[in-house]
mmCIF file of C-alpha atoms in Angstrom:
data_model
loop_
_atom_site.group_PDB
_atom_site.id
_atom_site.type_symbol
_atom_site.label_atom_id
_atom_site.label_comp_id
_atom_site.label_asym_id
_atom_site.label_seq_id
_atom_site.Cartn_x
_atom_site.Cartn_y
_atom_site.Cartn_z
ATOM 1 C CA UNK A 1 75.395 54.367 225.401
ATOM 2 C CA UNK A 2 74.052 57.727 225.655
ATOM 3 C CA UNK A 3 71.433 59.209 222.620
ATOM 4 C CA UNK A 4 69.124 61.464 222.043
ATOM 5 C CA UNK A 5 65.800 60.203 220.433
ATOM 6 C CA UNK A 6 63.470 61.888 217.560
ATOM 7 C CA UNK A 7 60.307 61.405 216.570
ATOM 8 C CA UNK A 8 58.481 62.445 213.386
ATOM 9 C CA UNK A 9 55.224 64.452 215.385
ATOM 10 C CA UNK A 10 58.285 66.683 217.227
ATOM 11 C CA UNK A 11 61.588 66.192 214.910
ATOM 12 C CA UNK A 12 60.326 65.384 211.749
ATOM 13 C CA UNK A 13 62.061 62.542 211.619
ATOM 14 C CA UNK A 14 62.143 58.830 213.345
ATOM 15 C CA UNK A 15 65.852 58.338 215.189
ATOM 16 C CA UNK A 16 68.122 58.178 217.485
ATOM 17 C CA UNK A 17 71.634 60.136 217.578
ATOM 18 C CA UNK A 18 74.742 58.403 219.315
ATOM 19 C CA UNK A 19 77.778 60.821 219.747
ATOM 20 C CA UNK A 20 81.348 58.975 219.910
ATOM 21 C CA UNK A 21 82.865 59.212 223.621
ATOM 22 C CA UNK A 22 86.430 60.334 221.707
ATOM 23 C CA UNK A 23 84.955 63.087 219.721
ATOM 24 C CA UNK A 24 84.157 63.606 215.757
ATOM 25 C CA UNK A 25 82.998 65.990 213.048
ATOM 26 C CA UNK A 26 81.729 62.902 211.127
ATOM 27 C CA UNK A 27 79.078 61.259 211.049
ATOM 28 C CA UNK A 28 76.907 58.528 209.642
ATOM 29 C CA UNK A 29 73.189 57.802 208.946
ATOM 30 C CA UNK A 30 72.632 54.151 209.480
ATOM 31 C CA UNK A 31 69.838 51.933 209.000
ATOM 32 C CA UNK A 32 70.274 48.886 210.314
ATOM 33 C CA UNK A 33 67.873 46.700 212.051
ATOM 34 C CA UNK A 34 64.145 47.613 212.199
ATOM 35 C CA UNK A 35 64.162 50.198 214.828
ATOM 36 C CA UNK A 36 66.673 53.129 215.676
ATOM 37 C CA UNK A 37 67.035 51.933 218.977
ATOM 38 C CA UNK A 38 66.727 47.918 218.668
ATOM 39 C CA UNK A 39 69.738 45.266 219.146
ATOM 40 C CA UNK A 40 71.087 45.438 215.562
ATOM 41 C CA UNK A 41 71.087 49.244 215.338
ATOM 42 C CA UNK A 42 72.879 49.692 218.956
ATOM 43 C CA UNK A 43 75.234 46.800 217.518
ATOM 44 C CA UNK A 44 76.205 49.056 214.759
ATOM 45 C CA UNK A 45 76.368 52.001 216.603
ATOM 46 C CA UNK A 46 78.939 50.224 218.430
ATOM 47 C CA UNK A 47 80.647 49.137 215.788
ATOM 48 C CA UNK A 48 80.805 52.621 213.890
ATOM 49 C CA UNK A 49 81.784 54.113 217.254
ATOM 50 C CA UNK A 50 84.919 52.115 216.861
ATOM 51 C CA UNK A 51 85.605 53.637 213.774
ATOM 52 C CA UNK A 52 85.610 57.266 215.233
ATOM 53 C CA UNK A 53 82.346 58.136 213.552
ATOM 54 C CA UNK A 54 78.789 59.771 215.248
ATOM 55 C CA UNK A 55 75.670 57.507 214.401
ATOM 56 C CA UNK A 56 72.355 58.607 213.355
ATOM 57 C CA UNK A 57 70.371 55.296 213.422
ATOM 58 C CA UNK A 58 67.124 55.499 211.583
ATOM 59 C CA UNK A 59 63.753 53.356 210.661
ATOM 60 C CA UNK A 60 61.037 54.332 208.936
ATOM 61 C CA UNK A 61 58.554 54.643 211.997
ATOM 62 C CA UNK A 62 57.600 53.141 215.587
ATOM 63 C CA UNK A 63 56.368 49.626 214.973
ATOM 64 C CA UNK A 64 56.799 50.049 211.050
ATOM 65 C CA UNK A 65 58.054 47.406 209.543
ATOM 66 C CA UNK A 66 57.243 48.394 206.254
ATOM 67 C CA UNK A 67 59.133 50.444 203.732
ATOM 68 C CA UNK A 68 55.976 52.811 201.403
ATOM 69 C CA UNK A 69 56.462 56.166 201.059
ATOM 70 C CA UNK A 70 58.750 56.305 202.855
ATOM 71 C CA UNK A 71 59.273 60.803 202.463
ATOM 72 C CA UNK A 72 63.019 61.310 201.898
ATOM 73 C CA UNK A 73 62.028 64.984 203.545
ATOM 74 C CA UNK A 74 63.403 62.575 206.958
ATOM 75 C CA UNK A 75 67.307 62.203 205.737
ATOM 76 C CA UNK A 76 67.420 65.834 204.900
ATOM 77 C CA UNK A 77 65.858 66.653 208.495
ATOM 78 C CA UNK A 78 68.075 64.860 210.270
ATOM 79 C CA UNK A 79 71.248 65.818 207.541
ATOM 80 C CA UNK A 80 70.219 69.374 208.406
ATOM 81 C CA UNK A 81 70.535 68.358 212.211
ATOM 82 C CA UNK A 82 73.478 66.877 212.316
ATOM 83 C CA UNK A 83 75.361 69.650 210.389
ATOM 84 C CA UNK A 84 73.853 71.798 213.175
ATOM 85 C CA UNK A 85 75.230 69.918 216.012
ATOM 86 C CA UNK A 86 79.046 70.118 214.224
ATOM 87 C CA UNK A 87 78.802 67.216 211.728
ATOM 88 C CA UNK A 88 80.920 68.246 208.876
ATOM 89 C CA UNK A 89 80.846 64.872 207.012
ATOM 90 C CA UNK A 90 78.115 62.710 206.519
ATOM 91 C CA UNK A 91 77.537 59.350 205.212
ATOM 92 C CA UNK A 92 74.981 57.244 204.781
ATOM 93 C CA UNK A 93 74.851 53.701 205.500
ATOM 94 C CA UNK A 94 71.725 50.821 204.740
ATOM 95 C CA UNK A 95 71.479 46.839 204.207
ATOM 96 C CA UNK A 96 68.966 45.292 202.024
ATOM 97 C CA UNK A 97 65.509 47.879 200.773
ATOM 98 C CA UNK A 98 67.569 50.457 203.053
ATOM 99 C CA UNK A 99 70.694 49.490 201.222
ATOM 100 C CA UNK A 100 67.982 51.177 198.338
ATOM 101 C CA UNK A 101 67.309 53.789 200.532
ATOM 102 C CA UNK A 102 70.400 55.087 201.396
ATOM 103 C CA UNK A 103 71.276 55.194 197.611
ATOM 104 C CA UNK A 104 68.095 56.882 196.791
ATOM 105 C CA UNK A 105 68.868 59.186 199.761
ATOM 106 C CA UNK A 106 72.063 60.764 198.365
ATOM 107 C CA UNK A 107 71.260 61.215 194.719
ATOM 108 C CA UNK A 108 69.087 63.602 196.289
ATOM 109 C CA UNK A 109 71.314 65.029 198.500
ATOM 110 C CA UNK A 110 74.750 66.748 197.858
ATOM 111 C CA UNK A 111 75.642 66.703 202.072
ATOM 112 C CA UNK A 112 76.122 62.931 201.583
ATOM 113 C CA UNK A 113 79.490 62.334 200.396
ATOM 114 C CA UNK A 114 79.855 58.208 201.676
ATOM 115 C CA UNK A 115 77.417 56.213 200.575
ATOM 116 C CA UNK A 116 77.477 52.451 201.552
ATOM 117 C CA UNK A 117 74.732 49.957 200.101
ATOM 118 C CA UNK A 118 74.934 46.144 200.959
ATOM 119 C CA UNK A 119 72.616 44.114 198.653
ATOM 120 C CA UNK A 120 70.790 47.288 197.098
ATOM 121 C CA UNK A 121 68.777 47.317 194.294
ATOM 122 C CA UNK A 122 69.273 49.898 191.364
ATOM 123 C CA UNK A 123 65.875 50.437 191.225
ATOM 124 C CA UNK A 124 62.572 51.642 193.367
ATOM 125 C CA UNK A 125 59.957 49.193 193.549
ATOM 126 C CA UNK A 126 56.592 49.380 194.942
ATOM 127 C CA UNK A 127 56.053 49.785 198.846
ATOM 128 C CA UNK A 128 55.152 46.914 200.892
ATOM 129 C CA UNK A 129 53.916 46.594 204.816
ATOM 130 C CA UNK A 130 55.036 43.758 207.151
ATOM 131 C CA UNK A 131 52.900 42.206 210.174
ATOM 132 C CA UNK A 132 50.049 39.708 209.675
ATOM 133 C CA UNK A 133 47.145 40.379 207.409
ATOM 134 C CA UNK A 134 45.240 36.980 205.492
ATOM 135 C CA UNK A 135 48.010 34.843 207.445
ATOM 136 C CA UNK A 136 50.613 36.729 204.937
ATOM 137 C CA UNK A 137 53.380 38.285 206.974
ATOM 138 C CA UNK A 138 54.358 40.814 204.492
ATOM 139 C CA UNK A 139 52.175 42.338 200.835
ATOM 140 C CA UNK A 140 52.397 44.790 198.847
ATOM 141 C CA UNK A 141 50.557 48.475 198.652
ATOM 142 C CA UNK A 142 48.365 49.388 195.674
ATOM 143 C CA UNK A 143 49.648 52.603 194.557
ATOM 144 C CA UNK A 144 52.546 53.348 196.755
ATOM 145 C CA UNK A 145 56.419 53.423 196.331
ATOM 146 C CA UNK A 146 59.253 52.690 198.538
ATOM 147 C CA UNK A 147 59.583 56.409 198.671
ATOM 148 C CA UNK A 148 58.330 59.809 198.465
ATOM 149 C CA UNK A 149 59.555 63.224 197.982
ATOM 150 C CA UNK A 150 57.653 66.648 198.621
ATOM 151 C CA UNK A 151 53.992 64.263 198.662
ATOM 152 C CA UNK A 152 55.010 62.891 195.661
ATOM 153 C CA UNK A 153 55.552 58.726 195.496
ATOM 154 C CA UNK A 154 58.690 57.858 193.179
ATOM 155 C CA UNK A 155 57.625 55.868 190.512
ATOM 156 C CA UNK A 156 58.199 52.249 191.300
ATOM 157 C CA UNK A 157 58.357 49.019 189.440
ATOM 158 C CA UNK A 158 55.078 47.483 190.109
ATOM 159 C CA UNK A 159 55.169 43.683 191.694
ATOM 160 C CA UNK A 160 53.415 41.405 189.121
ATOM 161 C CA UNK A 161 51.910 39.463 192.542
ATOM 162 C CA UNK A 162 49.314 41.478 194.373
ATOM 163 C CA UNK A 163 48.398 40.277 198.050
ATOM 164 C CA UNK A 164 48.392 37.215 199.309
ATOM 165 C CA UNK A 165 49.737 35.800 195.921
ATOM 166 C CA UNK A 166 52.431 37.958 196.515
ATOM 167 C CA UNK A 167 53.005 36.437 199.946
ATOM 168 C CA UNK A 168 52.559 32.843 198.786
ATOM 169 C CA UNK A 169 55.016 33.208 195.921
ATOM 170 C CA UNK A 170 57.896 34.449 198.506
ATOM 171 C CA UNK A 171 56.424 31.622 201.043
ATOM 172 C CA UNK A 172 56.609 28.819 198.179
ATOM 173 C CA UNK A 173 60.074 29.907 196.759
ATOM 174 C CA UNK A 174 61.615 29.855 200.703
ATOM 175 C CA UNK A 175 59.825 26.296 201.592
ATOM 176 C CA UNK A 176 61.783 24.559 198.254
ATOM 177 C CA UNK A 177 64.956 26.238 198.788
ATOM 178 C CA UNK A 178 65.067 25.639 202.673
ATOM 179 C CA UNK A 179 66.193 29.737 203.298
ATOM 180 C CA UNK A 180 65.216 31.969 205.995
ATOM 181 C CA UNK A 181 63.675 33.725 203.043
ATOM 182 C CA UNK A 182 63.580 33.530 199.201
ATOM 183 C CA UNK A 183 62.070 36.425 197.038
ATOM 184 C CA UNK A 184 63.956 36.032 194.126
ATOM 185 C CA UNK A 185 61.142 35.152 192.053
ATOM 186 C CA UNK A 186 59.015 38.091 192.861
ATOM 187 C CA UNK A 187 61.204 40.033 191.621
ATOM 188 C CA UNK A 188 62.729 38.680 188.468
ATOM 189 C CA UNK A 189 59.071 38.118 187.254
ATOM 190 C CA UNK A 190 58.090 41.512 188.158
ATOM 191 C CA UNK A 191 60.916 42.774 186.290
ATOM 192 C CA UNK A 192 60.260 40.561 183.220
ATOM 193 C CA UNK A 193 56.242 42.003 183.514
ATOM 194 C CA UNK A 194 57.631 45.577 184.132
ATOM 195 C CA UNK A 195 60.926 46.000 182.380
ATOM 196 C CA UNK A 196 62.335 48.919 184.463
ATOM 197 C CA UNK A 197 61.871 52.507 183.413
ATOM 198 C CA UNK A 198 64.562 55.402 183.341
ATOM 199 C CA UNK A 199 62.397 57.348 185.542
ATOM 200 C CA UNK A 200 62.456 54.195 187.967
ATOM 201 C CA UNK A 201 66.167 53.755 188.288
ATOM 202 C CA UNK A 202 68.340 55.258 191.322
ATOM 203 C CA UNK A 203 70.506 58.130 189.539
ATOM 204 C CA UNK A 204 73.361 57.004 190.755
ATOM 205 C CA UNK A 205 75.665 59.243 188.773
ATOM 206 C CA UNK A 206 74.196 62.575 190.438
ATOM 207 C CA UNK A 207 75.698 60.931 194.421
ATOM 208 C CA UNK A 208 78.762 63.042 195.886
ATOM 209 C CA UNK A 209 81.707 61.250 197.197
ATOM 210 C CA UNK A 210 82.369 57.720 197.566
ATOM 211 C CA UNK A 211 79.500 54.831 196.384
ATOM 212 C CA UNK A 212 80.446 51.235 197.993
ATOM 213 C CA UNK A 213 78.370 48.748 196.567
ATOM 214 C CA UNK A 214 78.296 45.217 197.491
ATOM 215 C CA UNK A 215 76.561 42.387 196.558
ATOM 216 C CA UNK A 216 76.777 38.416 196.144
ATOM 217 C CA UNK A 217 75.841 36.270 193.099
ATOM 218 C CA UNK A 218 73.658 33.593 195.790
ATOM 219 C CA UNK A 219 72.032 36.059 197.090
ATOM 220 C CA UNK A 220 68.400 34.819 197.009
ATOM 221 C CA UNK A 221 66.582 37.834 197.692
ATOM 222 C CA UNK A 222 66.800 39.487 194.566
ATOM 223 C CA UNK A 223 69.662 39.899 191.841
ATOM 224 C CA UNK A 224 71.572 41.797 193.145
ATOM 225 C CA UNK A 225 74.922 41.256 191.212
ATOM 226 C CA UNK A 226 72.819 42.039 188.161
ATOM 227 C CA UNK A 227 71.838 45.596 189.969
ATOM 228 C CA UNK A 228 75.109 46.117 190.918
ATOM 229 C CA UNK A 229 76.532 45.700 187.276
ATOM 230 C CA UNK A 230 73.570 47.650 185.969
ATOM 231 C CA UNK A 231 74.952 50.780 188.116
ATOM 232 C CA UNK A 232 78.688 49.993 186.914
ATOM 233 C CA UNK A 233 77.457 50.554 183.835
ATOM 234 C CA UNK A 234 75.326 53.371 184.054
ATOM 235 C CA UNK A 235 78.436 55.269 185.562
ATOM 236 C CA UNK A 236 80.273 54.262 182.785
ATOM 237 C CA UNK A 237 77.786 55.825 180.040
ATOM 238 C CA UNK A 238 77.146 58.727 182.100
ATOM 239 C CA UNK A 239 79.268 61.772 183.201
ATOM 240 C CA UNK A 240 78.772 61.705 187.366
ATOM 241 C CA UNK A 241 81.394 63.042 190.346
ATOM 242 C CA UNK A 242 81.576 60.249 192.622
ATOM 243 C CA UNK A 243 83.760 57.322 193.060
ATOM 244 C CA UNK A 244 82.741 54.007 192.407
ATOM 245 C CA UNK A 245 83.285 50.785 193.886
ATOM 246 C CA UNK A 246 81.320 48.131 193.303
ATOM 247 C CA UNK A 247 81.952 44.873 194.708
ATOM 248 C CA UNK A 248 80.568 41.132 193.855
ATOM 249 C CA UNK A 249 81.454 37.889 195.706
ATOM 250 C CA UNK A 250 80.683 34.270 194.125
ATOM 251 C CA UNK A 251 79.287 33.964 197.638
ATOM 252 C CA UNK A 252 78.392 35.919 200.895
ATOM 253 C CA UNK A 253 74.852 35.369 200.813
ATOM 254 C CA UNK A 254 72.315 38.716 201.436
ATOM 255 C CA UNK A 255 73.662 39.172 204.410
ATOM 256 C CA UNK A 256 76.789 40.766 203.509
ATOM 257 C CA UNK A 257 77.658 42.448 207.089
ATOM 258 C CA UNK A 258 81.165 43.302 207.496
ATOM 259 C CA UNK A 259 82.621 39.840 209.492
ATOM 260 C CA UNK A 260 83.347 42.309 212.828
ATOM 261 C CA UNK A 261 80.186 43.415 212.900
ATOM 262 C CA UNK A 262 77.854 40.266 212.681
ATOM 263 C CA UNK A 263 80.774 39.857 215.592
ATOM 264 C CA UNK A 264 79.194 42.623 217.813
ATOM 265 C CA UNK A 265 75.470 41.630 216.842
ATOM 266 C CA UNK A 266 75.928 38.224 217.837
ATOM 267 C CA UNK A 267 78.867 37.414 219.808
ATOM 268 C CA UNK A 268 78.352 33.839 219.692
ATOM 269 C CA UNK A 269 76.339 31.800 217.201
ATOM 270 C CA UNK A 270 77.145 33.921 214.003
ATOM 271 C CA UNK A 271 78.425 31.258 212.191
ATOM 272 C CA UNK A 272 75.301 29.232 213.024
ATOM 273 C CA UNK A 273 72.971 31.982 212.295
ATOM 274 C CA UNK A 274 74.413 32.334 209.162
ATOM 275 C CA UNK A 275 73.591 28.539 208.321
ATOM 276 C CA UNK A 276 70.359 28.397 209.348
ATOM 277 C CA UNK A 277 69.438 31.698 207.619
ATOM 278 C CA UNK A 278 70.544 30.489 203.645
ATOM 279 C CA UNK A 279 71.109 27.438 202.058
ATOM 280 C CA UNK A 280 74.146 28.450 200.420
ATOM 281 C CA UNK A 281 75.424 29.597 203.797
ATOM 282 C CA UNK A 282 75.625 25.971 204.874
ATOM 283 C CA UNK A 283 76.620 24.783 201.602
ATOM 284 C CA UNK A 284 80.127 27.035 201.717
ATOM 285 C CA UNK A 285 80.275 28.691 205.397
ATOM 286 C CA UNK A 286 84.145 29.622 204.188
ATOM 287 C CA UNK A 287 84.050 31.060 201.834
ATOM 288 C CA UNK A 288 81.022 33.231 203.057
ATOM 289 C CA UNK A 289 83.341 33.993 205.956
ATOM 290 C CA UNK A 290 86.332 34.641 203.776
ATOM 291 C CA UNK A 291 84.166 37.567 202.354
ATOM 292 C CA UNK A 292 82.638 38.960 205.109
ATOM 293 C CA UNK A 293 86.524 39.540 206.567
ATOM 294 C CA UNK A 294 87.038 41.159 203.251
ATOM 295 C CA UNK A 295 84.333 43.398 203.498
ATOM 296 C CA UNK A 296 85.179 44.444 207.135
ATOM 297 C CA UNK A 297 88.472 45.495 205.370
ATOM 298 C CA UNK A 298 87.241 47.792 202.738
ATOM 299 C CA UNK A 299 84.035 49.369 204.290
ATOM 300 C CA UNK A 300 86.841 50.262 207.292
ATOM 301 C CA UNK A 301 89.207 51.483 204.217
ATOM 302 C CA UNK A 302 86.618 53.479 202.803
ATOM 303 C CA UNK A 303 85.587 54.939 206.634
ATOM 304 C CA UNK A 304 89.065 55.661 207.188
ATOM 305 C CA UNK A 305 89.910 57.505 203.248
ATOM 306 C CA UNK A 306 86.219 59.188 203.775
ATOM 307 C CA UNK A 307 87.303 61.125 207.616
ATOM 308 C CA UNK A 308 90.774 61.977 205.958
ATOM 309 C CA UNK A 309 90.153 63.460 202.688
ATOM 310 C CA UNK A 310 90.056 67.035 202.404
ATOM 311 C CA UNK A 311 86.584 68.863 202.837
#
């Protein structure tokens, strides 16, 4: 696949662009995997390429596996460039903190009008760097947010662990529940130490077009059924001019990839990954499969209504 890459020093923004061979005026900012250019964001290049749609994959940096500060100044670069190059739609796609991100991302910005968050959070919380540091492999950063906008960090809901606590909670939590990874706990006791502010929450109700959330109740990450209902409610006390749809599955686990896709990032073995990667995976591999078909079906409904509608 052909693309054309961007860096932050030249572009002002970390990327890659990847134009459909059968030609579009739509197109959607992905963040998938942990470089713009790495297996799981070609794999969903491929897989939105299917769908008709131009990808913009995007990370927050070369060999930054971090989210902090992340300066939301990047999406409305590369929105700006991709209206430019004859984009006339644009959506925004992210999974897990960039399932945050892309929320974040288009209450900002009116050119977003799809907006699809798997396991999101309703909230910013405090930013956080991956790697190795005290033999921790990810902790938290005193005094920064997720995001930023114009040098400004958002405010955040503070972790109640600071580094390596932080690190051992998450490492504690995963060895008793046997998951790939469990941070539940860090966040439900950050939440009870910090109950979360107004000026923390994603404005959900100021996002343009479509909003597909979805979530599962075992996810063991963080709540994010709770978030989800949090933001069906907030629409419903507030006035707002998107369309809603939030989704929660009994199961489906955090990684709630439509069941194609997971297809085209691992062509054999999914099933397996899926079982080694959560508990509840093994414990109820149908049902978990059972959703991810049905969320193939509506993020493809919600492609397909999204390049249709009137402009």
């Amino acid at each position: 696949m052909k693309k054309r890459h961007f860096d932050v020093e030249l572009d002002g923004f970390y990327g890659a662009y990847w134009k459909c061979k059968t030609g579009s005026d739509c197109a959607m900012i992905a963040m998938i995997g942990d470089d713009p250019e790495d297996y799981l964001a070609r794999a969903s290049v491929k897989w939105l390429h299917k769908l008709g749609i131009n990808v913009m994959t995007m990370s927050p940096g070369k060999k930054d596996y971090g989210h902090h500060n992340y300066p939301l100044e990047r999406i409305e670069k590369a929105i700006n460039w991709l209206k430019v190059h004859g984009n006339q739609k644009i959506g925004i796609v992210g999974v897990s903190t960039t399932g945050t991100l892309a929320l974040t991302a288009a209450s900002y910005f009116e050119d977003i009008t799809l907006t699809i968050g798997l396991t999101p959070s309703d909230f910013i919380w405090q930013g956080f760097m991956q790697g190795k540091k005290d033999g921790c492999k990810e902790w938290p950063i005193e005094g920064e947010s997720l995001f930023s906008y114009k040098g400004e960090p958002l405010p955040y809901m503070p972790f109640c662990y600071k580094h390596p606590d932080y690190w051992h909670v998450i490492e504690k939590e995963t060895k008793r529940t046997g998951d790939m990874i469990n941070s539940k706990k860090l966040f439900d006791d950050s939440e009870k130490a910090h109950p979360i502010t107004e000026d923390e929450m994603i404005k959900i109700e100021k996002i343009h077009g479509t909003v597909l959330l979805i979530g599962a109740e075992d996810d063991v990450l963080w709540d994010t059924a709770k978030y989800i209902c949090r933001m069906k409610q907030r629409m419903e006390e507030r006035p707002h001019i998107c369309r809603l749809e939030p989704v929660i599955y009994e199961h489906g686990t955090h990684f709630v990839f439509p069941e194609s896709m997971l297809k085209t990032m691992l062509p054999v073995g999914s099933g397996l990954f899926m079982k080694l990667a959560f508990q509840a995976a093994r414990k109820y591999p149908k049902e978990c499969r059972r959703v991810r078909l049905d969320i193939d079906q509506r993020v493809r409904n919600a492609a397909t209504e999204w390049k249709s509608a009137d402009r």
